[in-house]
Amino acid sequence: MEVTELVNRHNTANPFIIAEYENIDVKFVSLPSDLKGLMLSTPNDKPMIWINDNIRDCNLRYLVMAHELKHALDHYGLDGFYTAAYHGKGKLENEADRFATELMLLFYQEKYEDVPETFDTLKATFGIKEEMRKYY
């Protein structure tokens, strides 16, 4: 699903609110420190997103949520699980990174009622990794 389509449908770029509208359960849980989030299957055959509790109070949670949201919306049911720790970079991880970067750009505009001057502003605000600059 395209970012603009999703944002227009739900009238927000906040990934937590979008997940709620899409009926995706989200939980903050204790995970290893290098694992920021993951999307997993539940017995009732719907995706669930876990976000590391150690990022609950920082803006990085929005980026991780956006990344995992892409997996839940478009990659659900595929073998394996996906992390927002940004280790291996297969096609699905690249898609999730691109989606997350695009969503964070729109969320920045929504949250601050302004356009970020540069990628570095977006990076500093949400913890976006340098390698995601290509999606800006």
PDB file of C-alpha atoms in Angstrom:
ATOM      1  CA  MET A   1       0.000   0.000   0.000  1.00  0.00           C
ATOM      2  CA  GLU A   2       1.264   3.454  -0.876  1.00  0.00           C
ATOM      3  CA  VAL A   3       1.959   5.951   1.898  1.00  0.00           C
ATOM      4  CA  THR A   4      -0.148   8.787   0.483  1.00  0.00           C
ATOM      5  CA  GLU A   5      -3.121   6.463  -0.051  1.00  0.00           C
ATOM      6  CA  LEU A   6      -2.935   5.295   3.562  1.00  0.00           C
ATOM      7  CA  VAL A   7      -2.520   8.816   4.962  1.00  0.00           C
ATOM      8  CA  ASN A   8      -5.416  10.131   2.895  1.00  0.00           C
ATOM      9  CA  ARG A   9      -7.647   7.229   3.936  1.00  0.00           C
ATOM     10  CA  HIS A  10      -7.043   7.766   7.658  1.00  0.00           C
ATOM     11  CA  ASN A  11      -6.394  11.526   7.627  1.00  0.00           C
ATOM     12  CA  THR A  12      -3.187  11.102   9.623  1.00  0.00           C
ATOM     13  CA  ALA A  13       0.436  10.093   9.151  1.00  0.00           C
ATOM     14  CA  ASN A  14       0.788   8.894  12.747  1.00  0.00           C
ATOM     15  CA  PRO A  15       1.706   5.200  12.364  1.00  0.00           C
ATOM     16  CA  PHE A  16       0.163   4.274  15.726  1.00  0.00           C
ATOM     17  CA  ILE A  17      -3.200   5.762  14.785  1.00  0.00           C
ATOM     18  CA  ILE A  18      -3.037   4.148  11.338  1.00  0.00           C
ATOM     19  CA  ALA A  19      -2.391   0.758  12.979  1.00  0.00           C
ATOM     20  CA  GLU A  20      -5.423   1.269  15.195  1.00  0.00           C
ATOM     21  CA  TYR A  21      -7.608   2.071  12.172  1.00  0.00           C
ATOM     22  CA  GLU A  22      -6.206  -0.978  10.366  1.00  0.00           C
ATOM     23  CA  ASN A  23      -7.041  -3.184  13.373  1.00  0.00           C
ATOM     24  CA  ILE A  24      -3.405  -4.079  14.048  1.00  0.00           C
ATOM     25  CA  ASP A  25      -2.537  -4.711  17.694  1.00  0.00           C
ATOM     26  CA  VAL A  26       0.554  -2.901  18.981  1.00  0.00           C
ATOM     27  CA  LYS A  27       2.333  -3.674  22.230  1.00  0.00           C
ATOM     28  CA  PHE A  28       5.403  -2.255  23.912  1.00  0.00           C
ATOM     29  CA  VAL A  29       7.380  -5.214  25.246  1.00  0.00           C
ATOM     30  CA  SER A  30      10.808  -6.007  26.633  1.00  0.00           C
ATOM     31  CA  LEU A  31      13.061  -7.022  23.728  1.00  0.00           C
ATOM     32  CA  PRO A  32      16.841  -7.295  23.305  1.00  0.00           C
ATOM     33  CA  SER A  33      18.253  -3.768  23.004  1.00  0.00           C
ATOM     34  CA  ASP A  34      19.279  -4.177  19.353  1.00  0.00           C
ATOM     35  CA  LEU A  35      15.775  -5.332  18.379  1.00  0.00           C
ATOM     36  CA  LYS A  36      13.610  -2.234  18.075  1.00  0.00           C
ATOM     37  CA  GLY A  37      10.456  -3.886  16.796  1.00  0.00           C
ATOM     38  CA  LEU A  38       8.941  -6.827  15.003  1.00  0.00           C
ATOM     39  CA  MET A  39       5.762  -7.922  13.308  1.00  0.00           C
ATOM     40  CA  LEU A  40       4.408 -11.344  14.107  1.00  0.00           C
ATOM     41  CA  SER A  41       1.422 -13.548  13.414  1.00  0.00           C
ATOM     42  CA  THR A  42      -1.215 -14.250  16.023  1.00  0.00           C
ATOM     43  CA  PRO A  43      -3.401 -17.342  16.454  1.00  0.00           C
ATOM     44  CA  ASN A  44      -6.393 -15.375  15.137  1.00  0.00           C
ATOM     45  CA  ASP A  45      -4.510 -14.776  11.874  1.00  0.00           C
ATOM     46  CA  LYS A  46      -3.948 -11.061  12.203  1.00  0.00           C
ATOM     47  CA  PRO A  47      -0.673  -9.190  12.514  1.00  0.00           C
ATOM     48  CA  MET A  48       0.636  -7.863  15.794  1.00  0.00           C
ATOM     49  CA  ILE A  49       3.466  -5.394  16.212  1.00  0.00           C
ATOM     50  CA  TRP A  50       5.821  -5.415  19.162  1.00  0.00           C
ATOM     51  CA  ILE A  51       7.874  -2.295  19.855  1.00  0.00           C
ATOM     52  CA  ASN A  52      10.809  -2.372  22.247  1.00  0.00           C
ATOM     53  CA  ASP A  53       9.787  -0.826  25.549  1.00  0.00           C
ATOM     54  CA  ASN A  54      13.133   0.989  25.747  1.00  0.00           C
ATOM     55  CA  ILE A  55      12.036   3.375  22.938  1.00  0.00           C
ATOM     56  CA  ARG A  56       8.522   4.005  24.297  1.00  0.00           C
ATOM     57  CA  ASP A  57       9.303   7.612  25.245  1.00  0.00           C
ATOM     58  CA  CYS A  58      11.394   8.735  22.278  1.00  0.00           C
ATOM     59  CA  ASN A  59      10.517   9.719  18.724  1.00  0.00           C
ATOM     60  CA  LEU A  60      12.321   6.642  17.357  1.00  0.00           C
ATOM     61  CA  ARG A  61       9.146   4.709  18.231  1.00  0.00           C
ATOM     62  CA  TYR A  62       7.366   6.390  15.303  1.00  0.00           C
ATOM     63  CA  LEU A  63       9.989   5.289  12.786  1.00  0.00           C
ATOM     64  CA  VAL A  64      10.064   1.726  14.111  1.00  0.00           C
ATOM     65  CA  MET A  65       6.275   1.607  14.122  1.00  0.00           C
ATOM     66  CA  ALA A  66       6.136   2.871  10.528  1.00  0.00           C
ATOM     67  CA  HIS A  67       8.662   0.237   9.432  1.00  0.00           C
ATOM     68  CA  GLU A  68       6.747  -2.585  11.115  1.00  0.00           C
ATOM     69  CA  LEU A  69       3.437  -1.200   9.848  1.00  0.00           C
ATOM     70  CA  LYS A  70       4.611  -1.759   6.271  1.00  0.00           C
ATOM     71  CA  HIS A  71       5.383  -5.380   7.109  1.00  0.00           C
ATOM     72  CA  ALA A  72       1.971  -5.822   8.762  1.00  0.00           C
ATOM     73  CA  LEU A  73       0.081  -4.258   5.859  1.00  0.00           C
ATOM     74  CA  ASP A  74       1.921  -5.737   2.885  1.00  0.00           C
ATOM     75  CA  HIS A  75       4.213  -8.544   4.056  1.00  0.00           C
ATOM     76  CA  TYR A  76       1.945 -10.373   6.494  1.00  0.00           C
ATOM     77  CA  GLY A  77       1.885 -14.126   6.021  1.00  0.00           C
ATOM     78  CA  LEU A  78       5.290 -14.327   4.382  1.00  0.00           C
ATOM     79  CA  ASP A  79       7.821 -16.650   5.968  1.00  0.00           C
ATOM     80  CA  GLY A  80      10.167 -15.211   8.550  1.00  0.00           C
ATOM     81  CA  PHE A  81       9.890 -12.225  10.800  1.00  0.00           C
ATOM     82  CA  TYR A  82      11.200  -8.761  10.240  1.00  0.00           C
ATOM     83  CA  THR A  83      13.007  -6.492  12.625  1.00  0.00           C
ATOM     84  CA  ALA A  84      13.538  -2.790  12.720  1.00  0.00           C
ATOM     85  CA  ALA A  85      17.098  -3.366  13.878  1.00  0.00           C
ATOM     86  CA  TYR A  86      18.142  -2.875  10.222  1.00  0.00           C
ATOM     87  CA  HIS A  87      20.460  -5.873   9.969  1.00  0.00           C
ATOM     88  CA  GLY A  88      19.903  -7.705   6.673  1.00  0.00           C
ATOM     89  CA  LYS A  89      18.636  -5.667   3.748  1.00  0.00           C
ATOM     90  CA  GLY A  90      16.451  -7.775   1.526  1.00  0.00           C
ATOM     91  CA  LYS A  91      13.698  -6.471  -0.736  1.00  0.00           C
ATOM     92  CA  LEU A  92      11.057  -6.466   2.009  1.00  0.00           C
ATOM     93  CA  GLU A  93      13.298  -4.583   4.429  1.00  0.00           C
ATOM     94  CA  ASN A  94      14.071  -1.978   1.775  1.00  0.00           C
ATOM     95  CA  GLU A  95      10.347  -1.567   1.084  1.00  0.00           C
ATOM     96  CA  ALA A  96       9.679  -1.104   4.801  1.00  0.00           C
ATOM     97  CA  ASP A  97      12.515   1.437   5.101  1.00  0.00           C
ATOM     98  CA  ARG A  98      11.222   3.443   2.159  1.00  0.00           C
ATOM     99  CA  PHE A  99       7.659   3.368   3.494  1.00  0.00           C
ATOM    100  CA  ALA A 100       8.836   4.431   6.971  1.00  0.00           C
ATOM    101  CA  THR A 101      10.901   7.325   5.612  1.00  0.00           C
ATOM    102  CA  GLU A 102       8.052   8.593   3.437  1.00  0.00           C
ATOM    103  CA  LEU A 103       5.572   8.271   6.295  1.00  0.00           C
ATOM    104  CA  MET A 104       7.902  10.098   8.694  1.00  0.00           C
ATOM    105  CA  LEU A 105       8.211  12.984   6.232  1.00  0.00           C
ATOM    106  CA  LEU A 106       4.425  13.357   6.209  1.00  0.00           C
ATOM    107  CA  PHE A 107       4.190  12.810   9.963  1.00  0.00           C
ATOM    108  CA  TYR A 108       6.783  15.531  10.559  1.00  0.00           C
ATOM    109  CA  GLN A 109       4.644  17.919   8.530  1.00  0.00           C
ATOM    110  CA  GLU A 110       1.542  16.894  10.480  1.00  0.00           C
ATOM    111  CA  LYS A 111       3.183  17.068  13.913  1.00  0.00           C
ATOM    112  CA  TYR A 112       5.193  20.265  13.478  1.00  0.00           C
ATOM    113  CA  GLU A 113       3.055  21.978  10.816  1.00  0.00           C
ATOM    114  CA  ASP A 114       6.202  22.555   8.790  1.00  0.00           C
ATOM    115  CA  VAL A 115       8.346  20.802   6.202  1.00  0.00           C
ATOM    116  CA  PRO A 116      11.743  19.590   7.453  1.00  0.00           C
ATOM    117  CA  GLU A 117      14.443  21.770   5.933  1.00  0.00           C
ATOM    118  CA  THR A 118      16.737  18.835   5.189  1.00  0.00           C
ATOM    119  CA  PHE A 119      16.981  15.085   5.588  1.00  0.00           C
ATOM    120  CA  ASP A 120      19.195  15.756   8.601  1.00  0.00           C
ATOM    121  CA  THR A 121      16.271  17.460  10.359  1.00  0.00           C
ATOM    122  CA  LEU A 122      14.123  14.395   9.775  1.00  0.00           C
ATOM    123  CA  LYS A 123      17.000  12.159  10.849  1.00  0.00           C
ATOM    124  CA  ALA A 124      17.522  14.076  14.093  1.00  0.00           C
ATOM    125  CA  THR A 125      13.810  14.128  14.885  1.00  0.00           C
ATOM    126  CA  PHE A 126      12.942  10.468  14.341  1.00  0.00           C
ATOM    127  CA  GLY A 127      16.278   8.642  14.416  1.00  0.00           C
ATOM    128  CA  ILE A 128      16.214   7.779  10.742  1.00  0.00           C
ATOM    129  CA  LYS A 129      19.427   6.055   9.720  1.00  0.00           C
ATOM    130  CA  GLU A 130      21.761   7.672   7.196  1.00  0.00           C
ATOM    131  CA  GLU A 131      21.250   4.799   4.743  1.00  0.00           C
ATOM    132  CA  MET A 132      17.616   5.862   4.414  1.00  0.00           C
ATOM    133  CA  ARG A 133      18.609   9.231   2.936  1.00  0.00           C
ATOM    134  CA  LYS A 134      18.052   7.781  -0.543  1.00  0.00           C
ATOM    135  CA  TYR A 135      14.310   7.580   0.203  1.00  0.00           C
ATOM    136  CA  TYR A 136      14.020  11.254   1.188  1.00  0.00           C
TER     137      TYR A 136
END
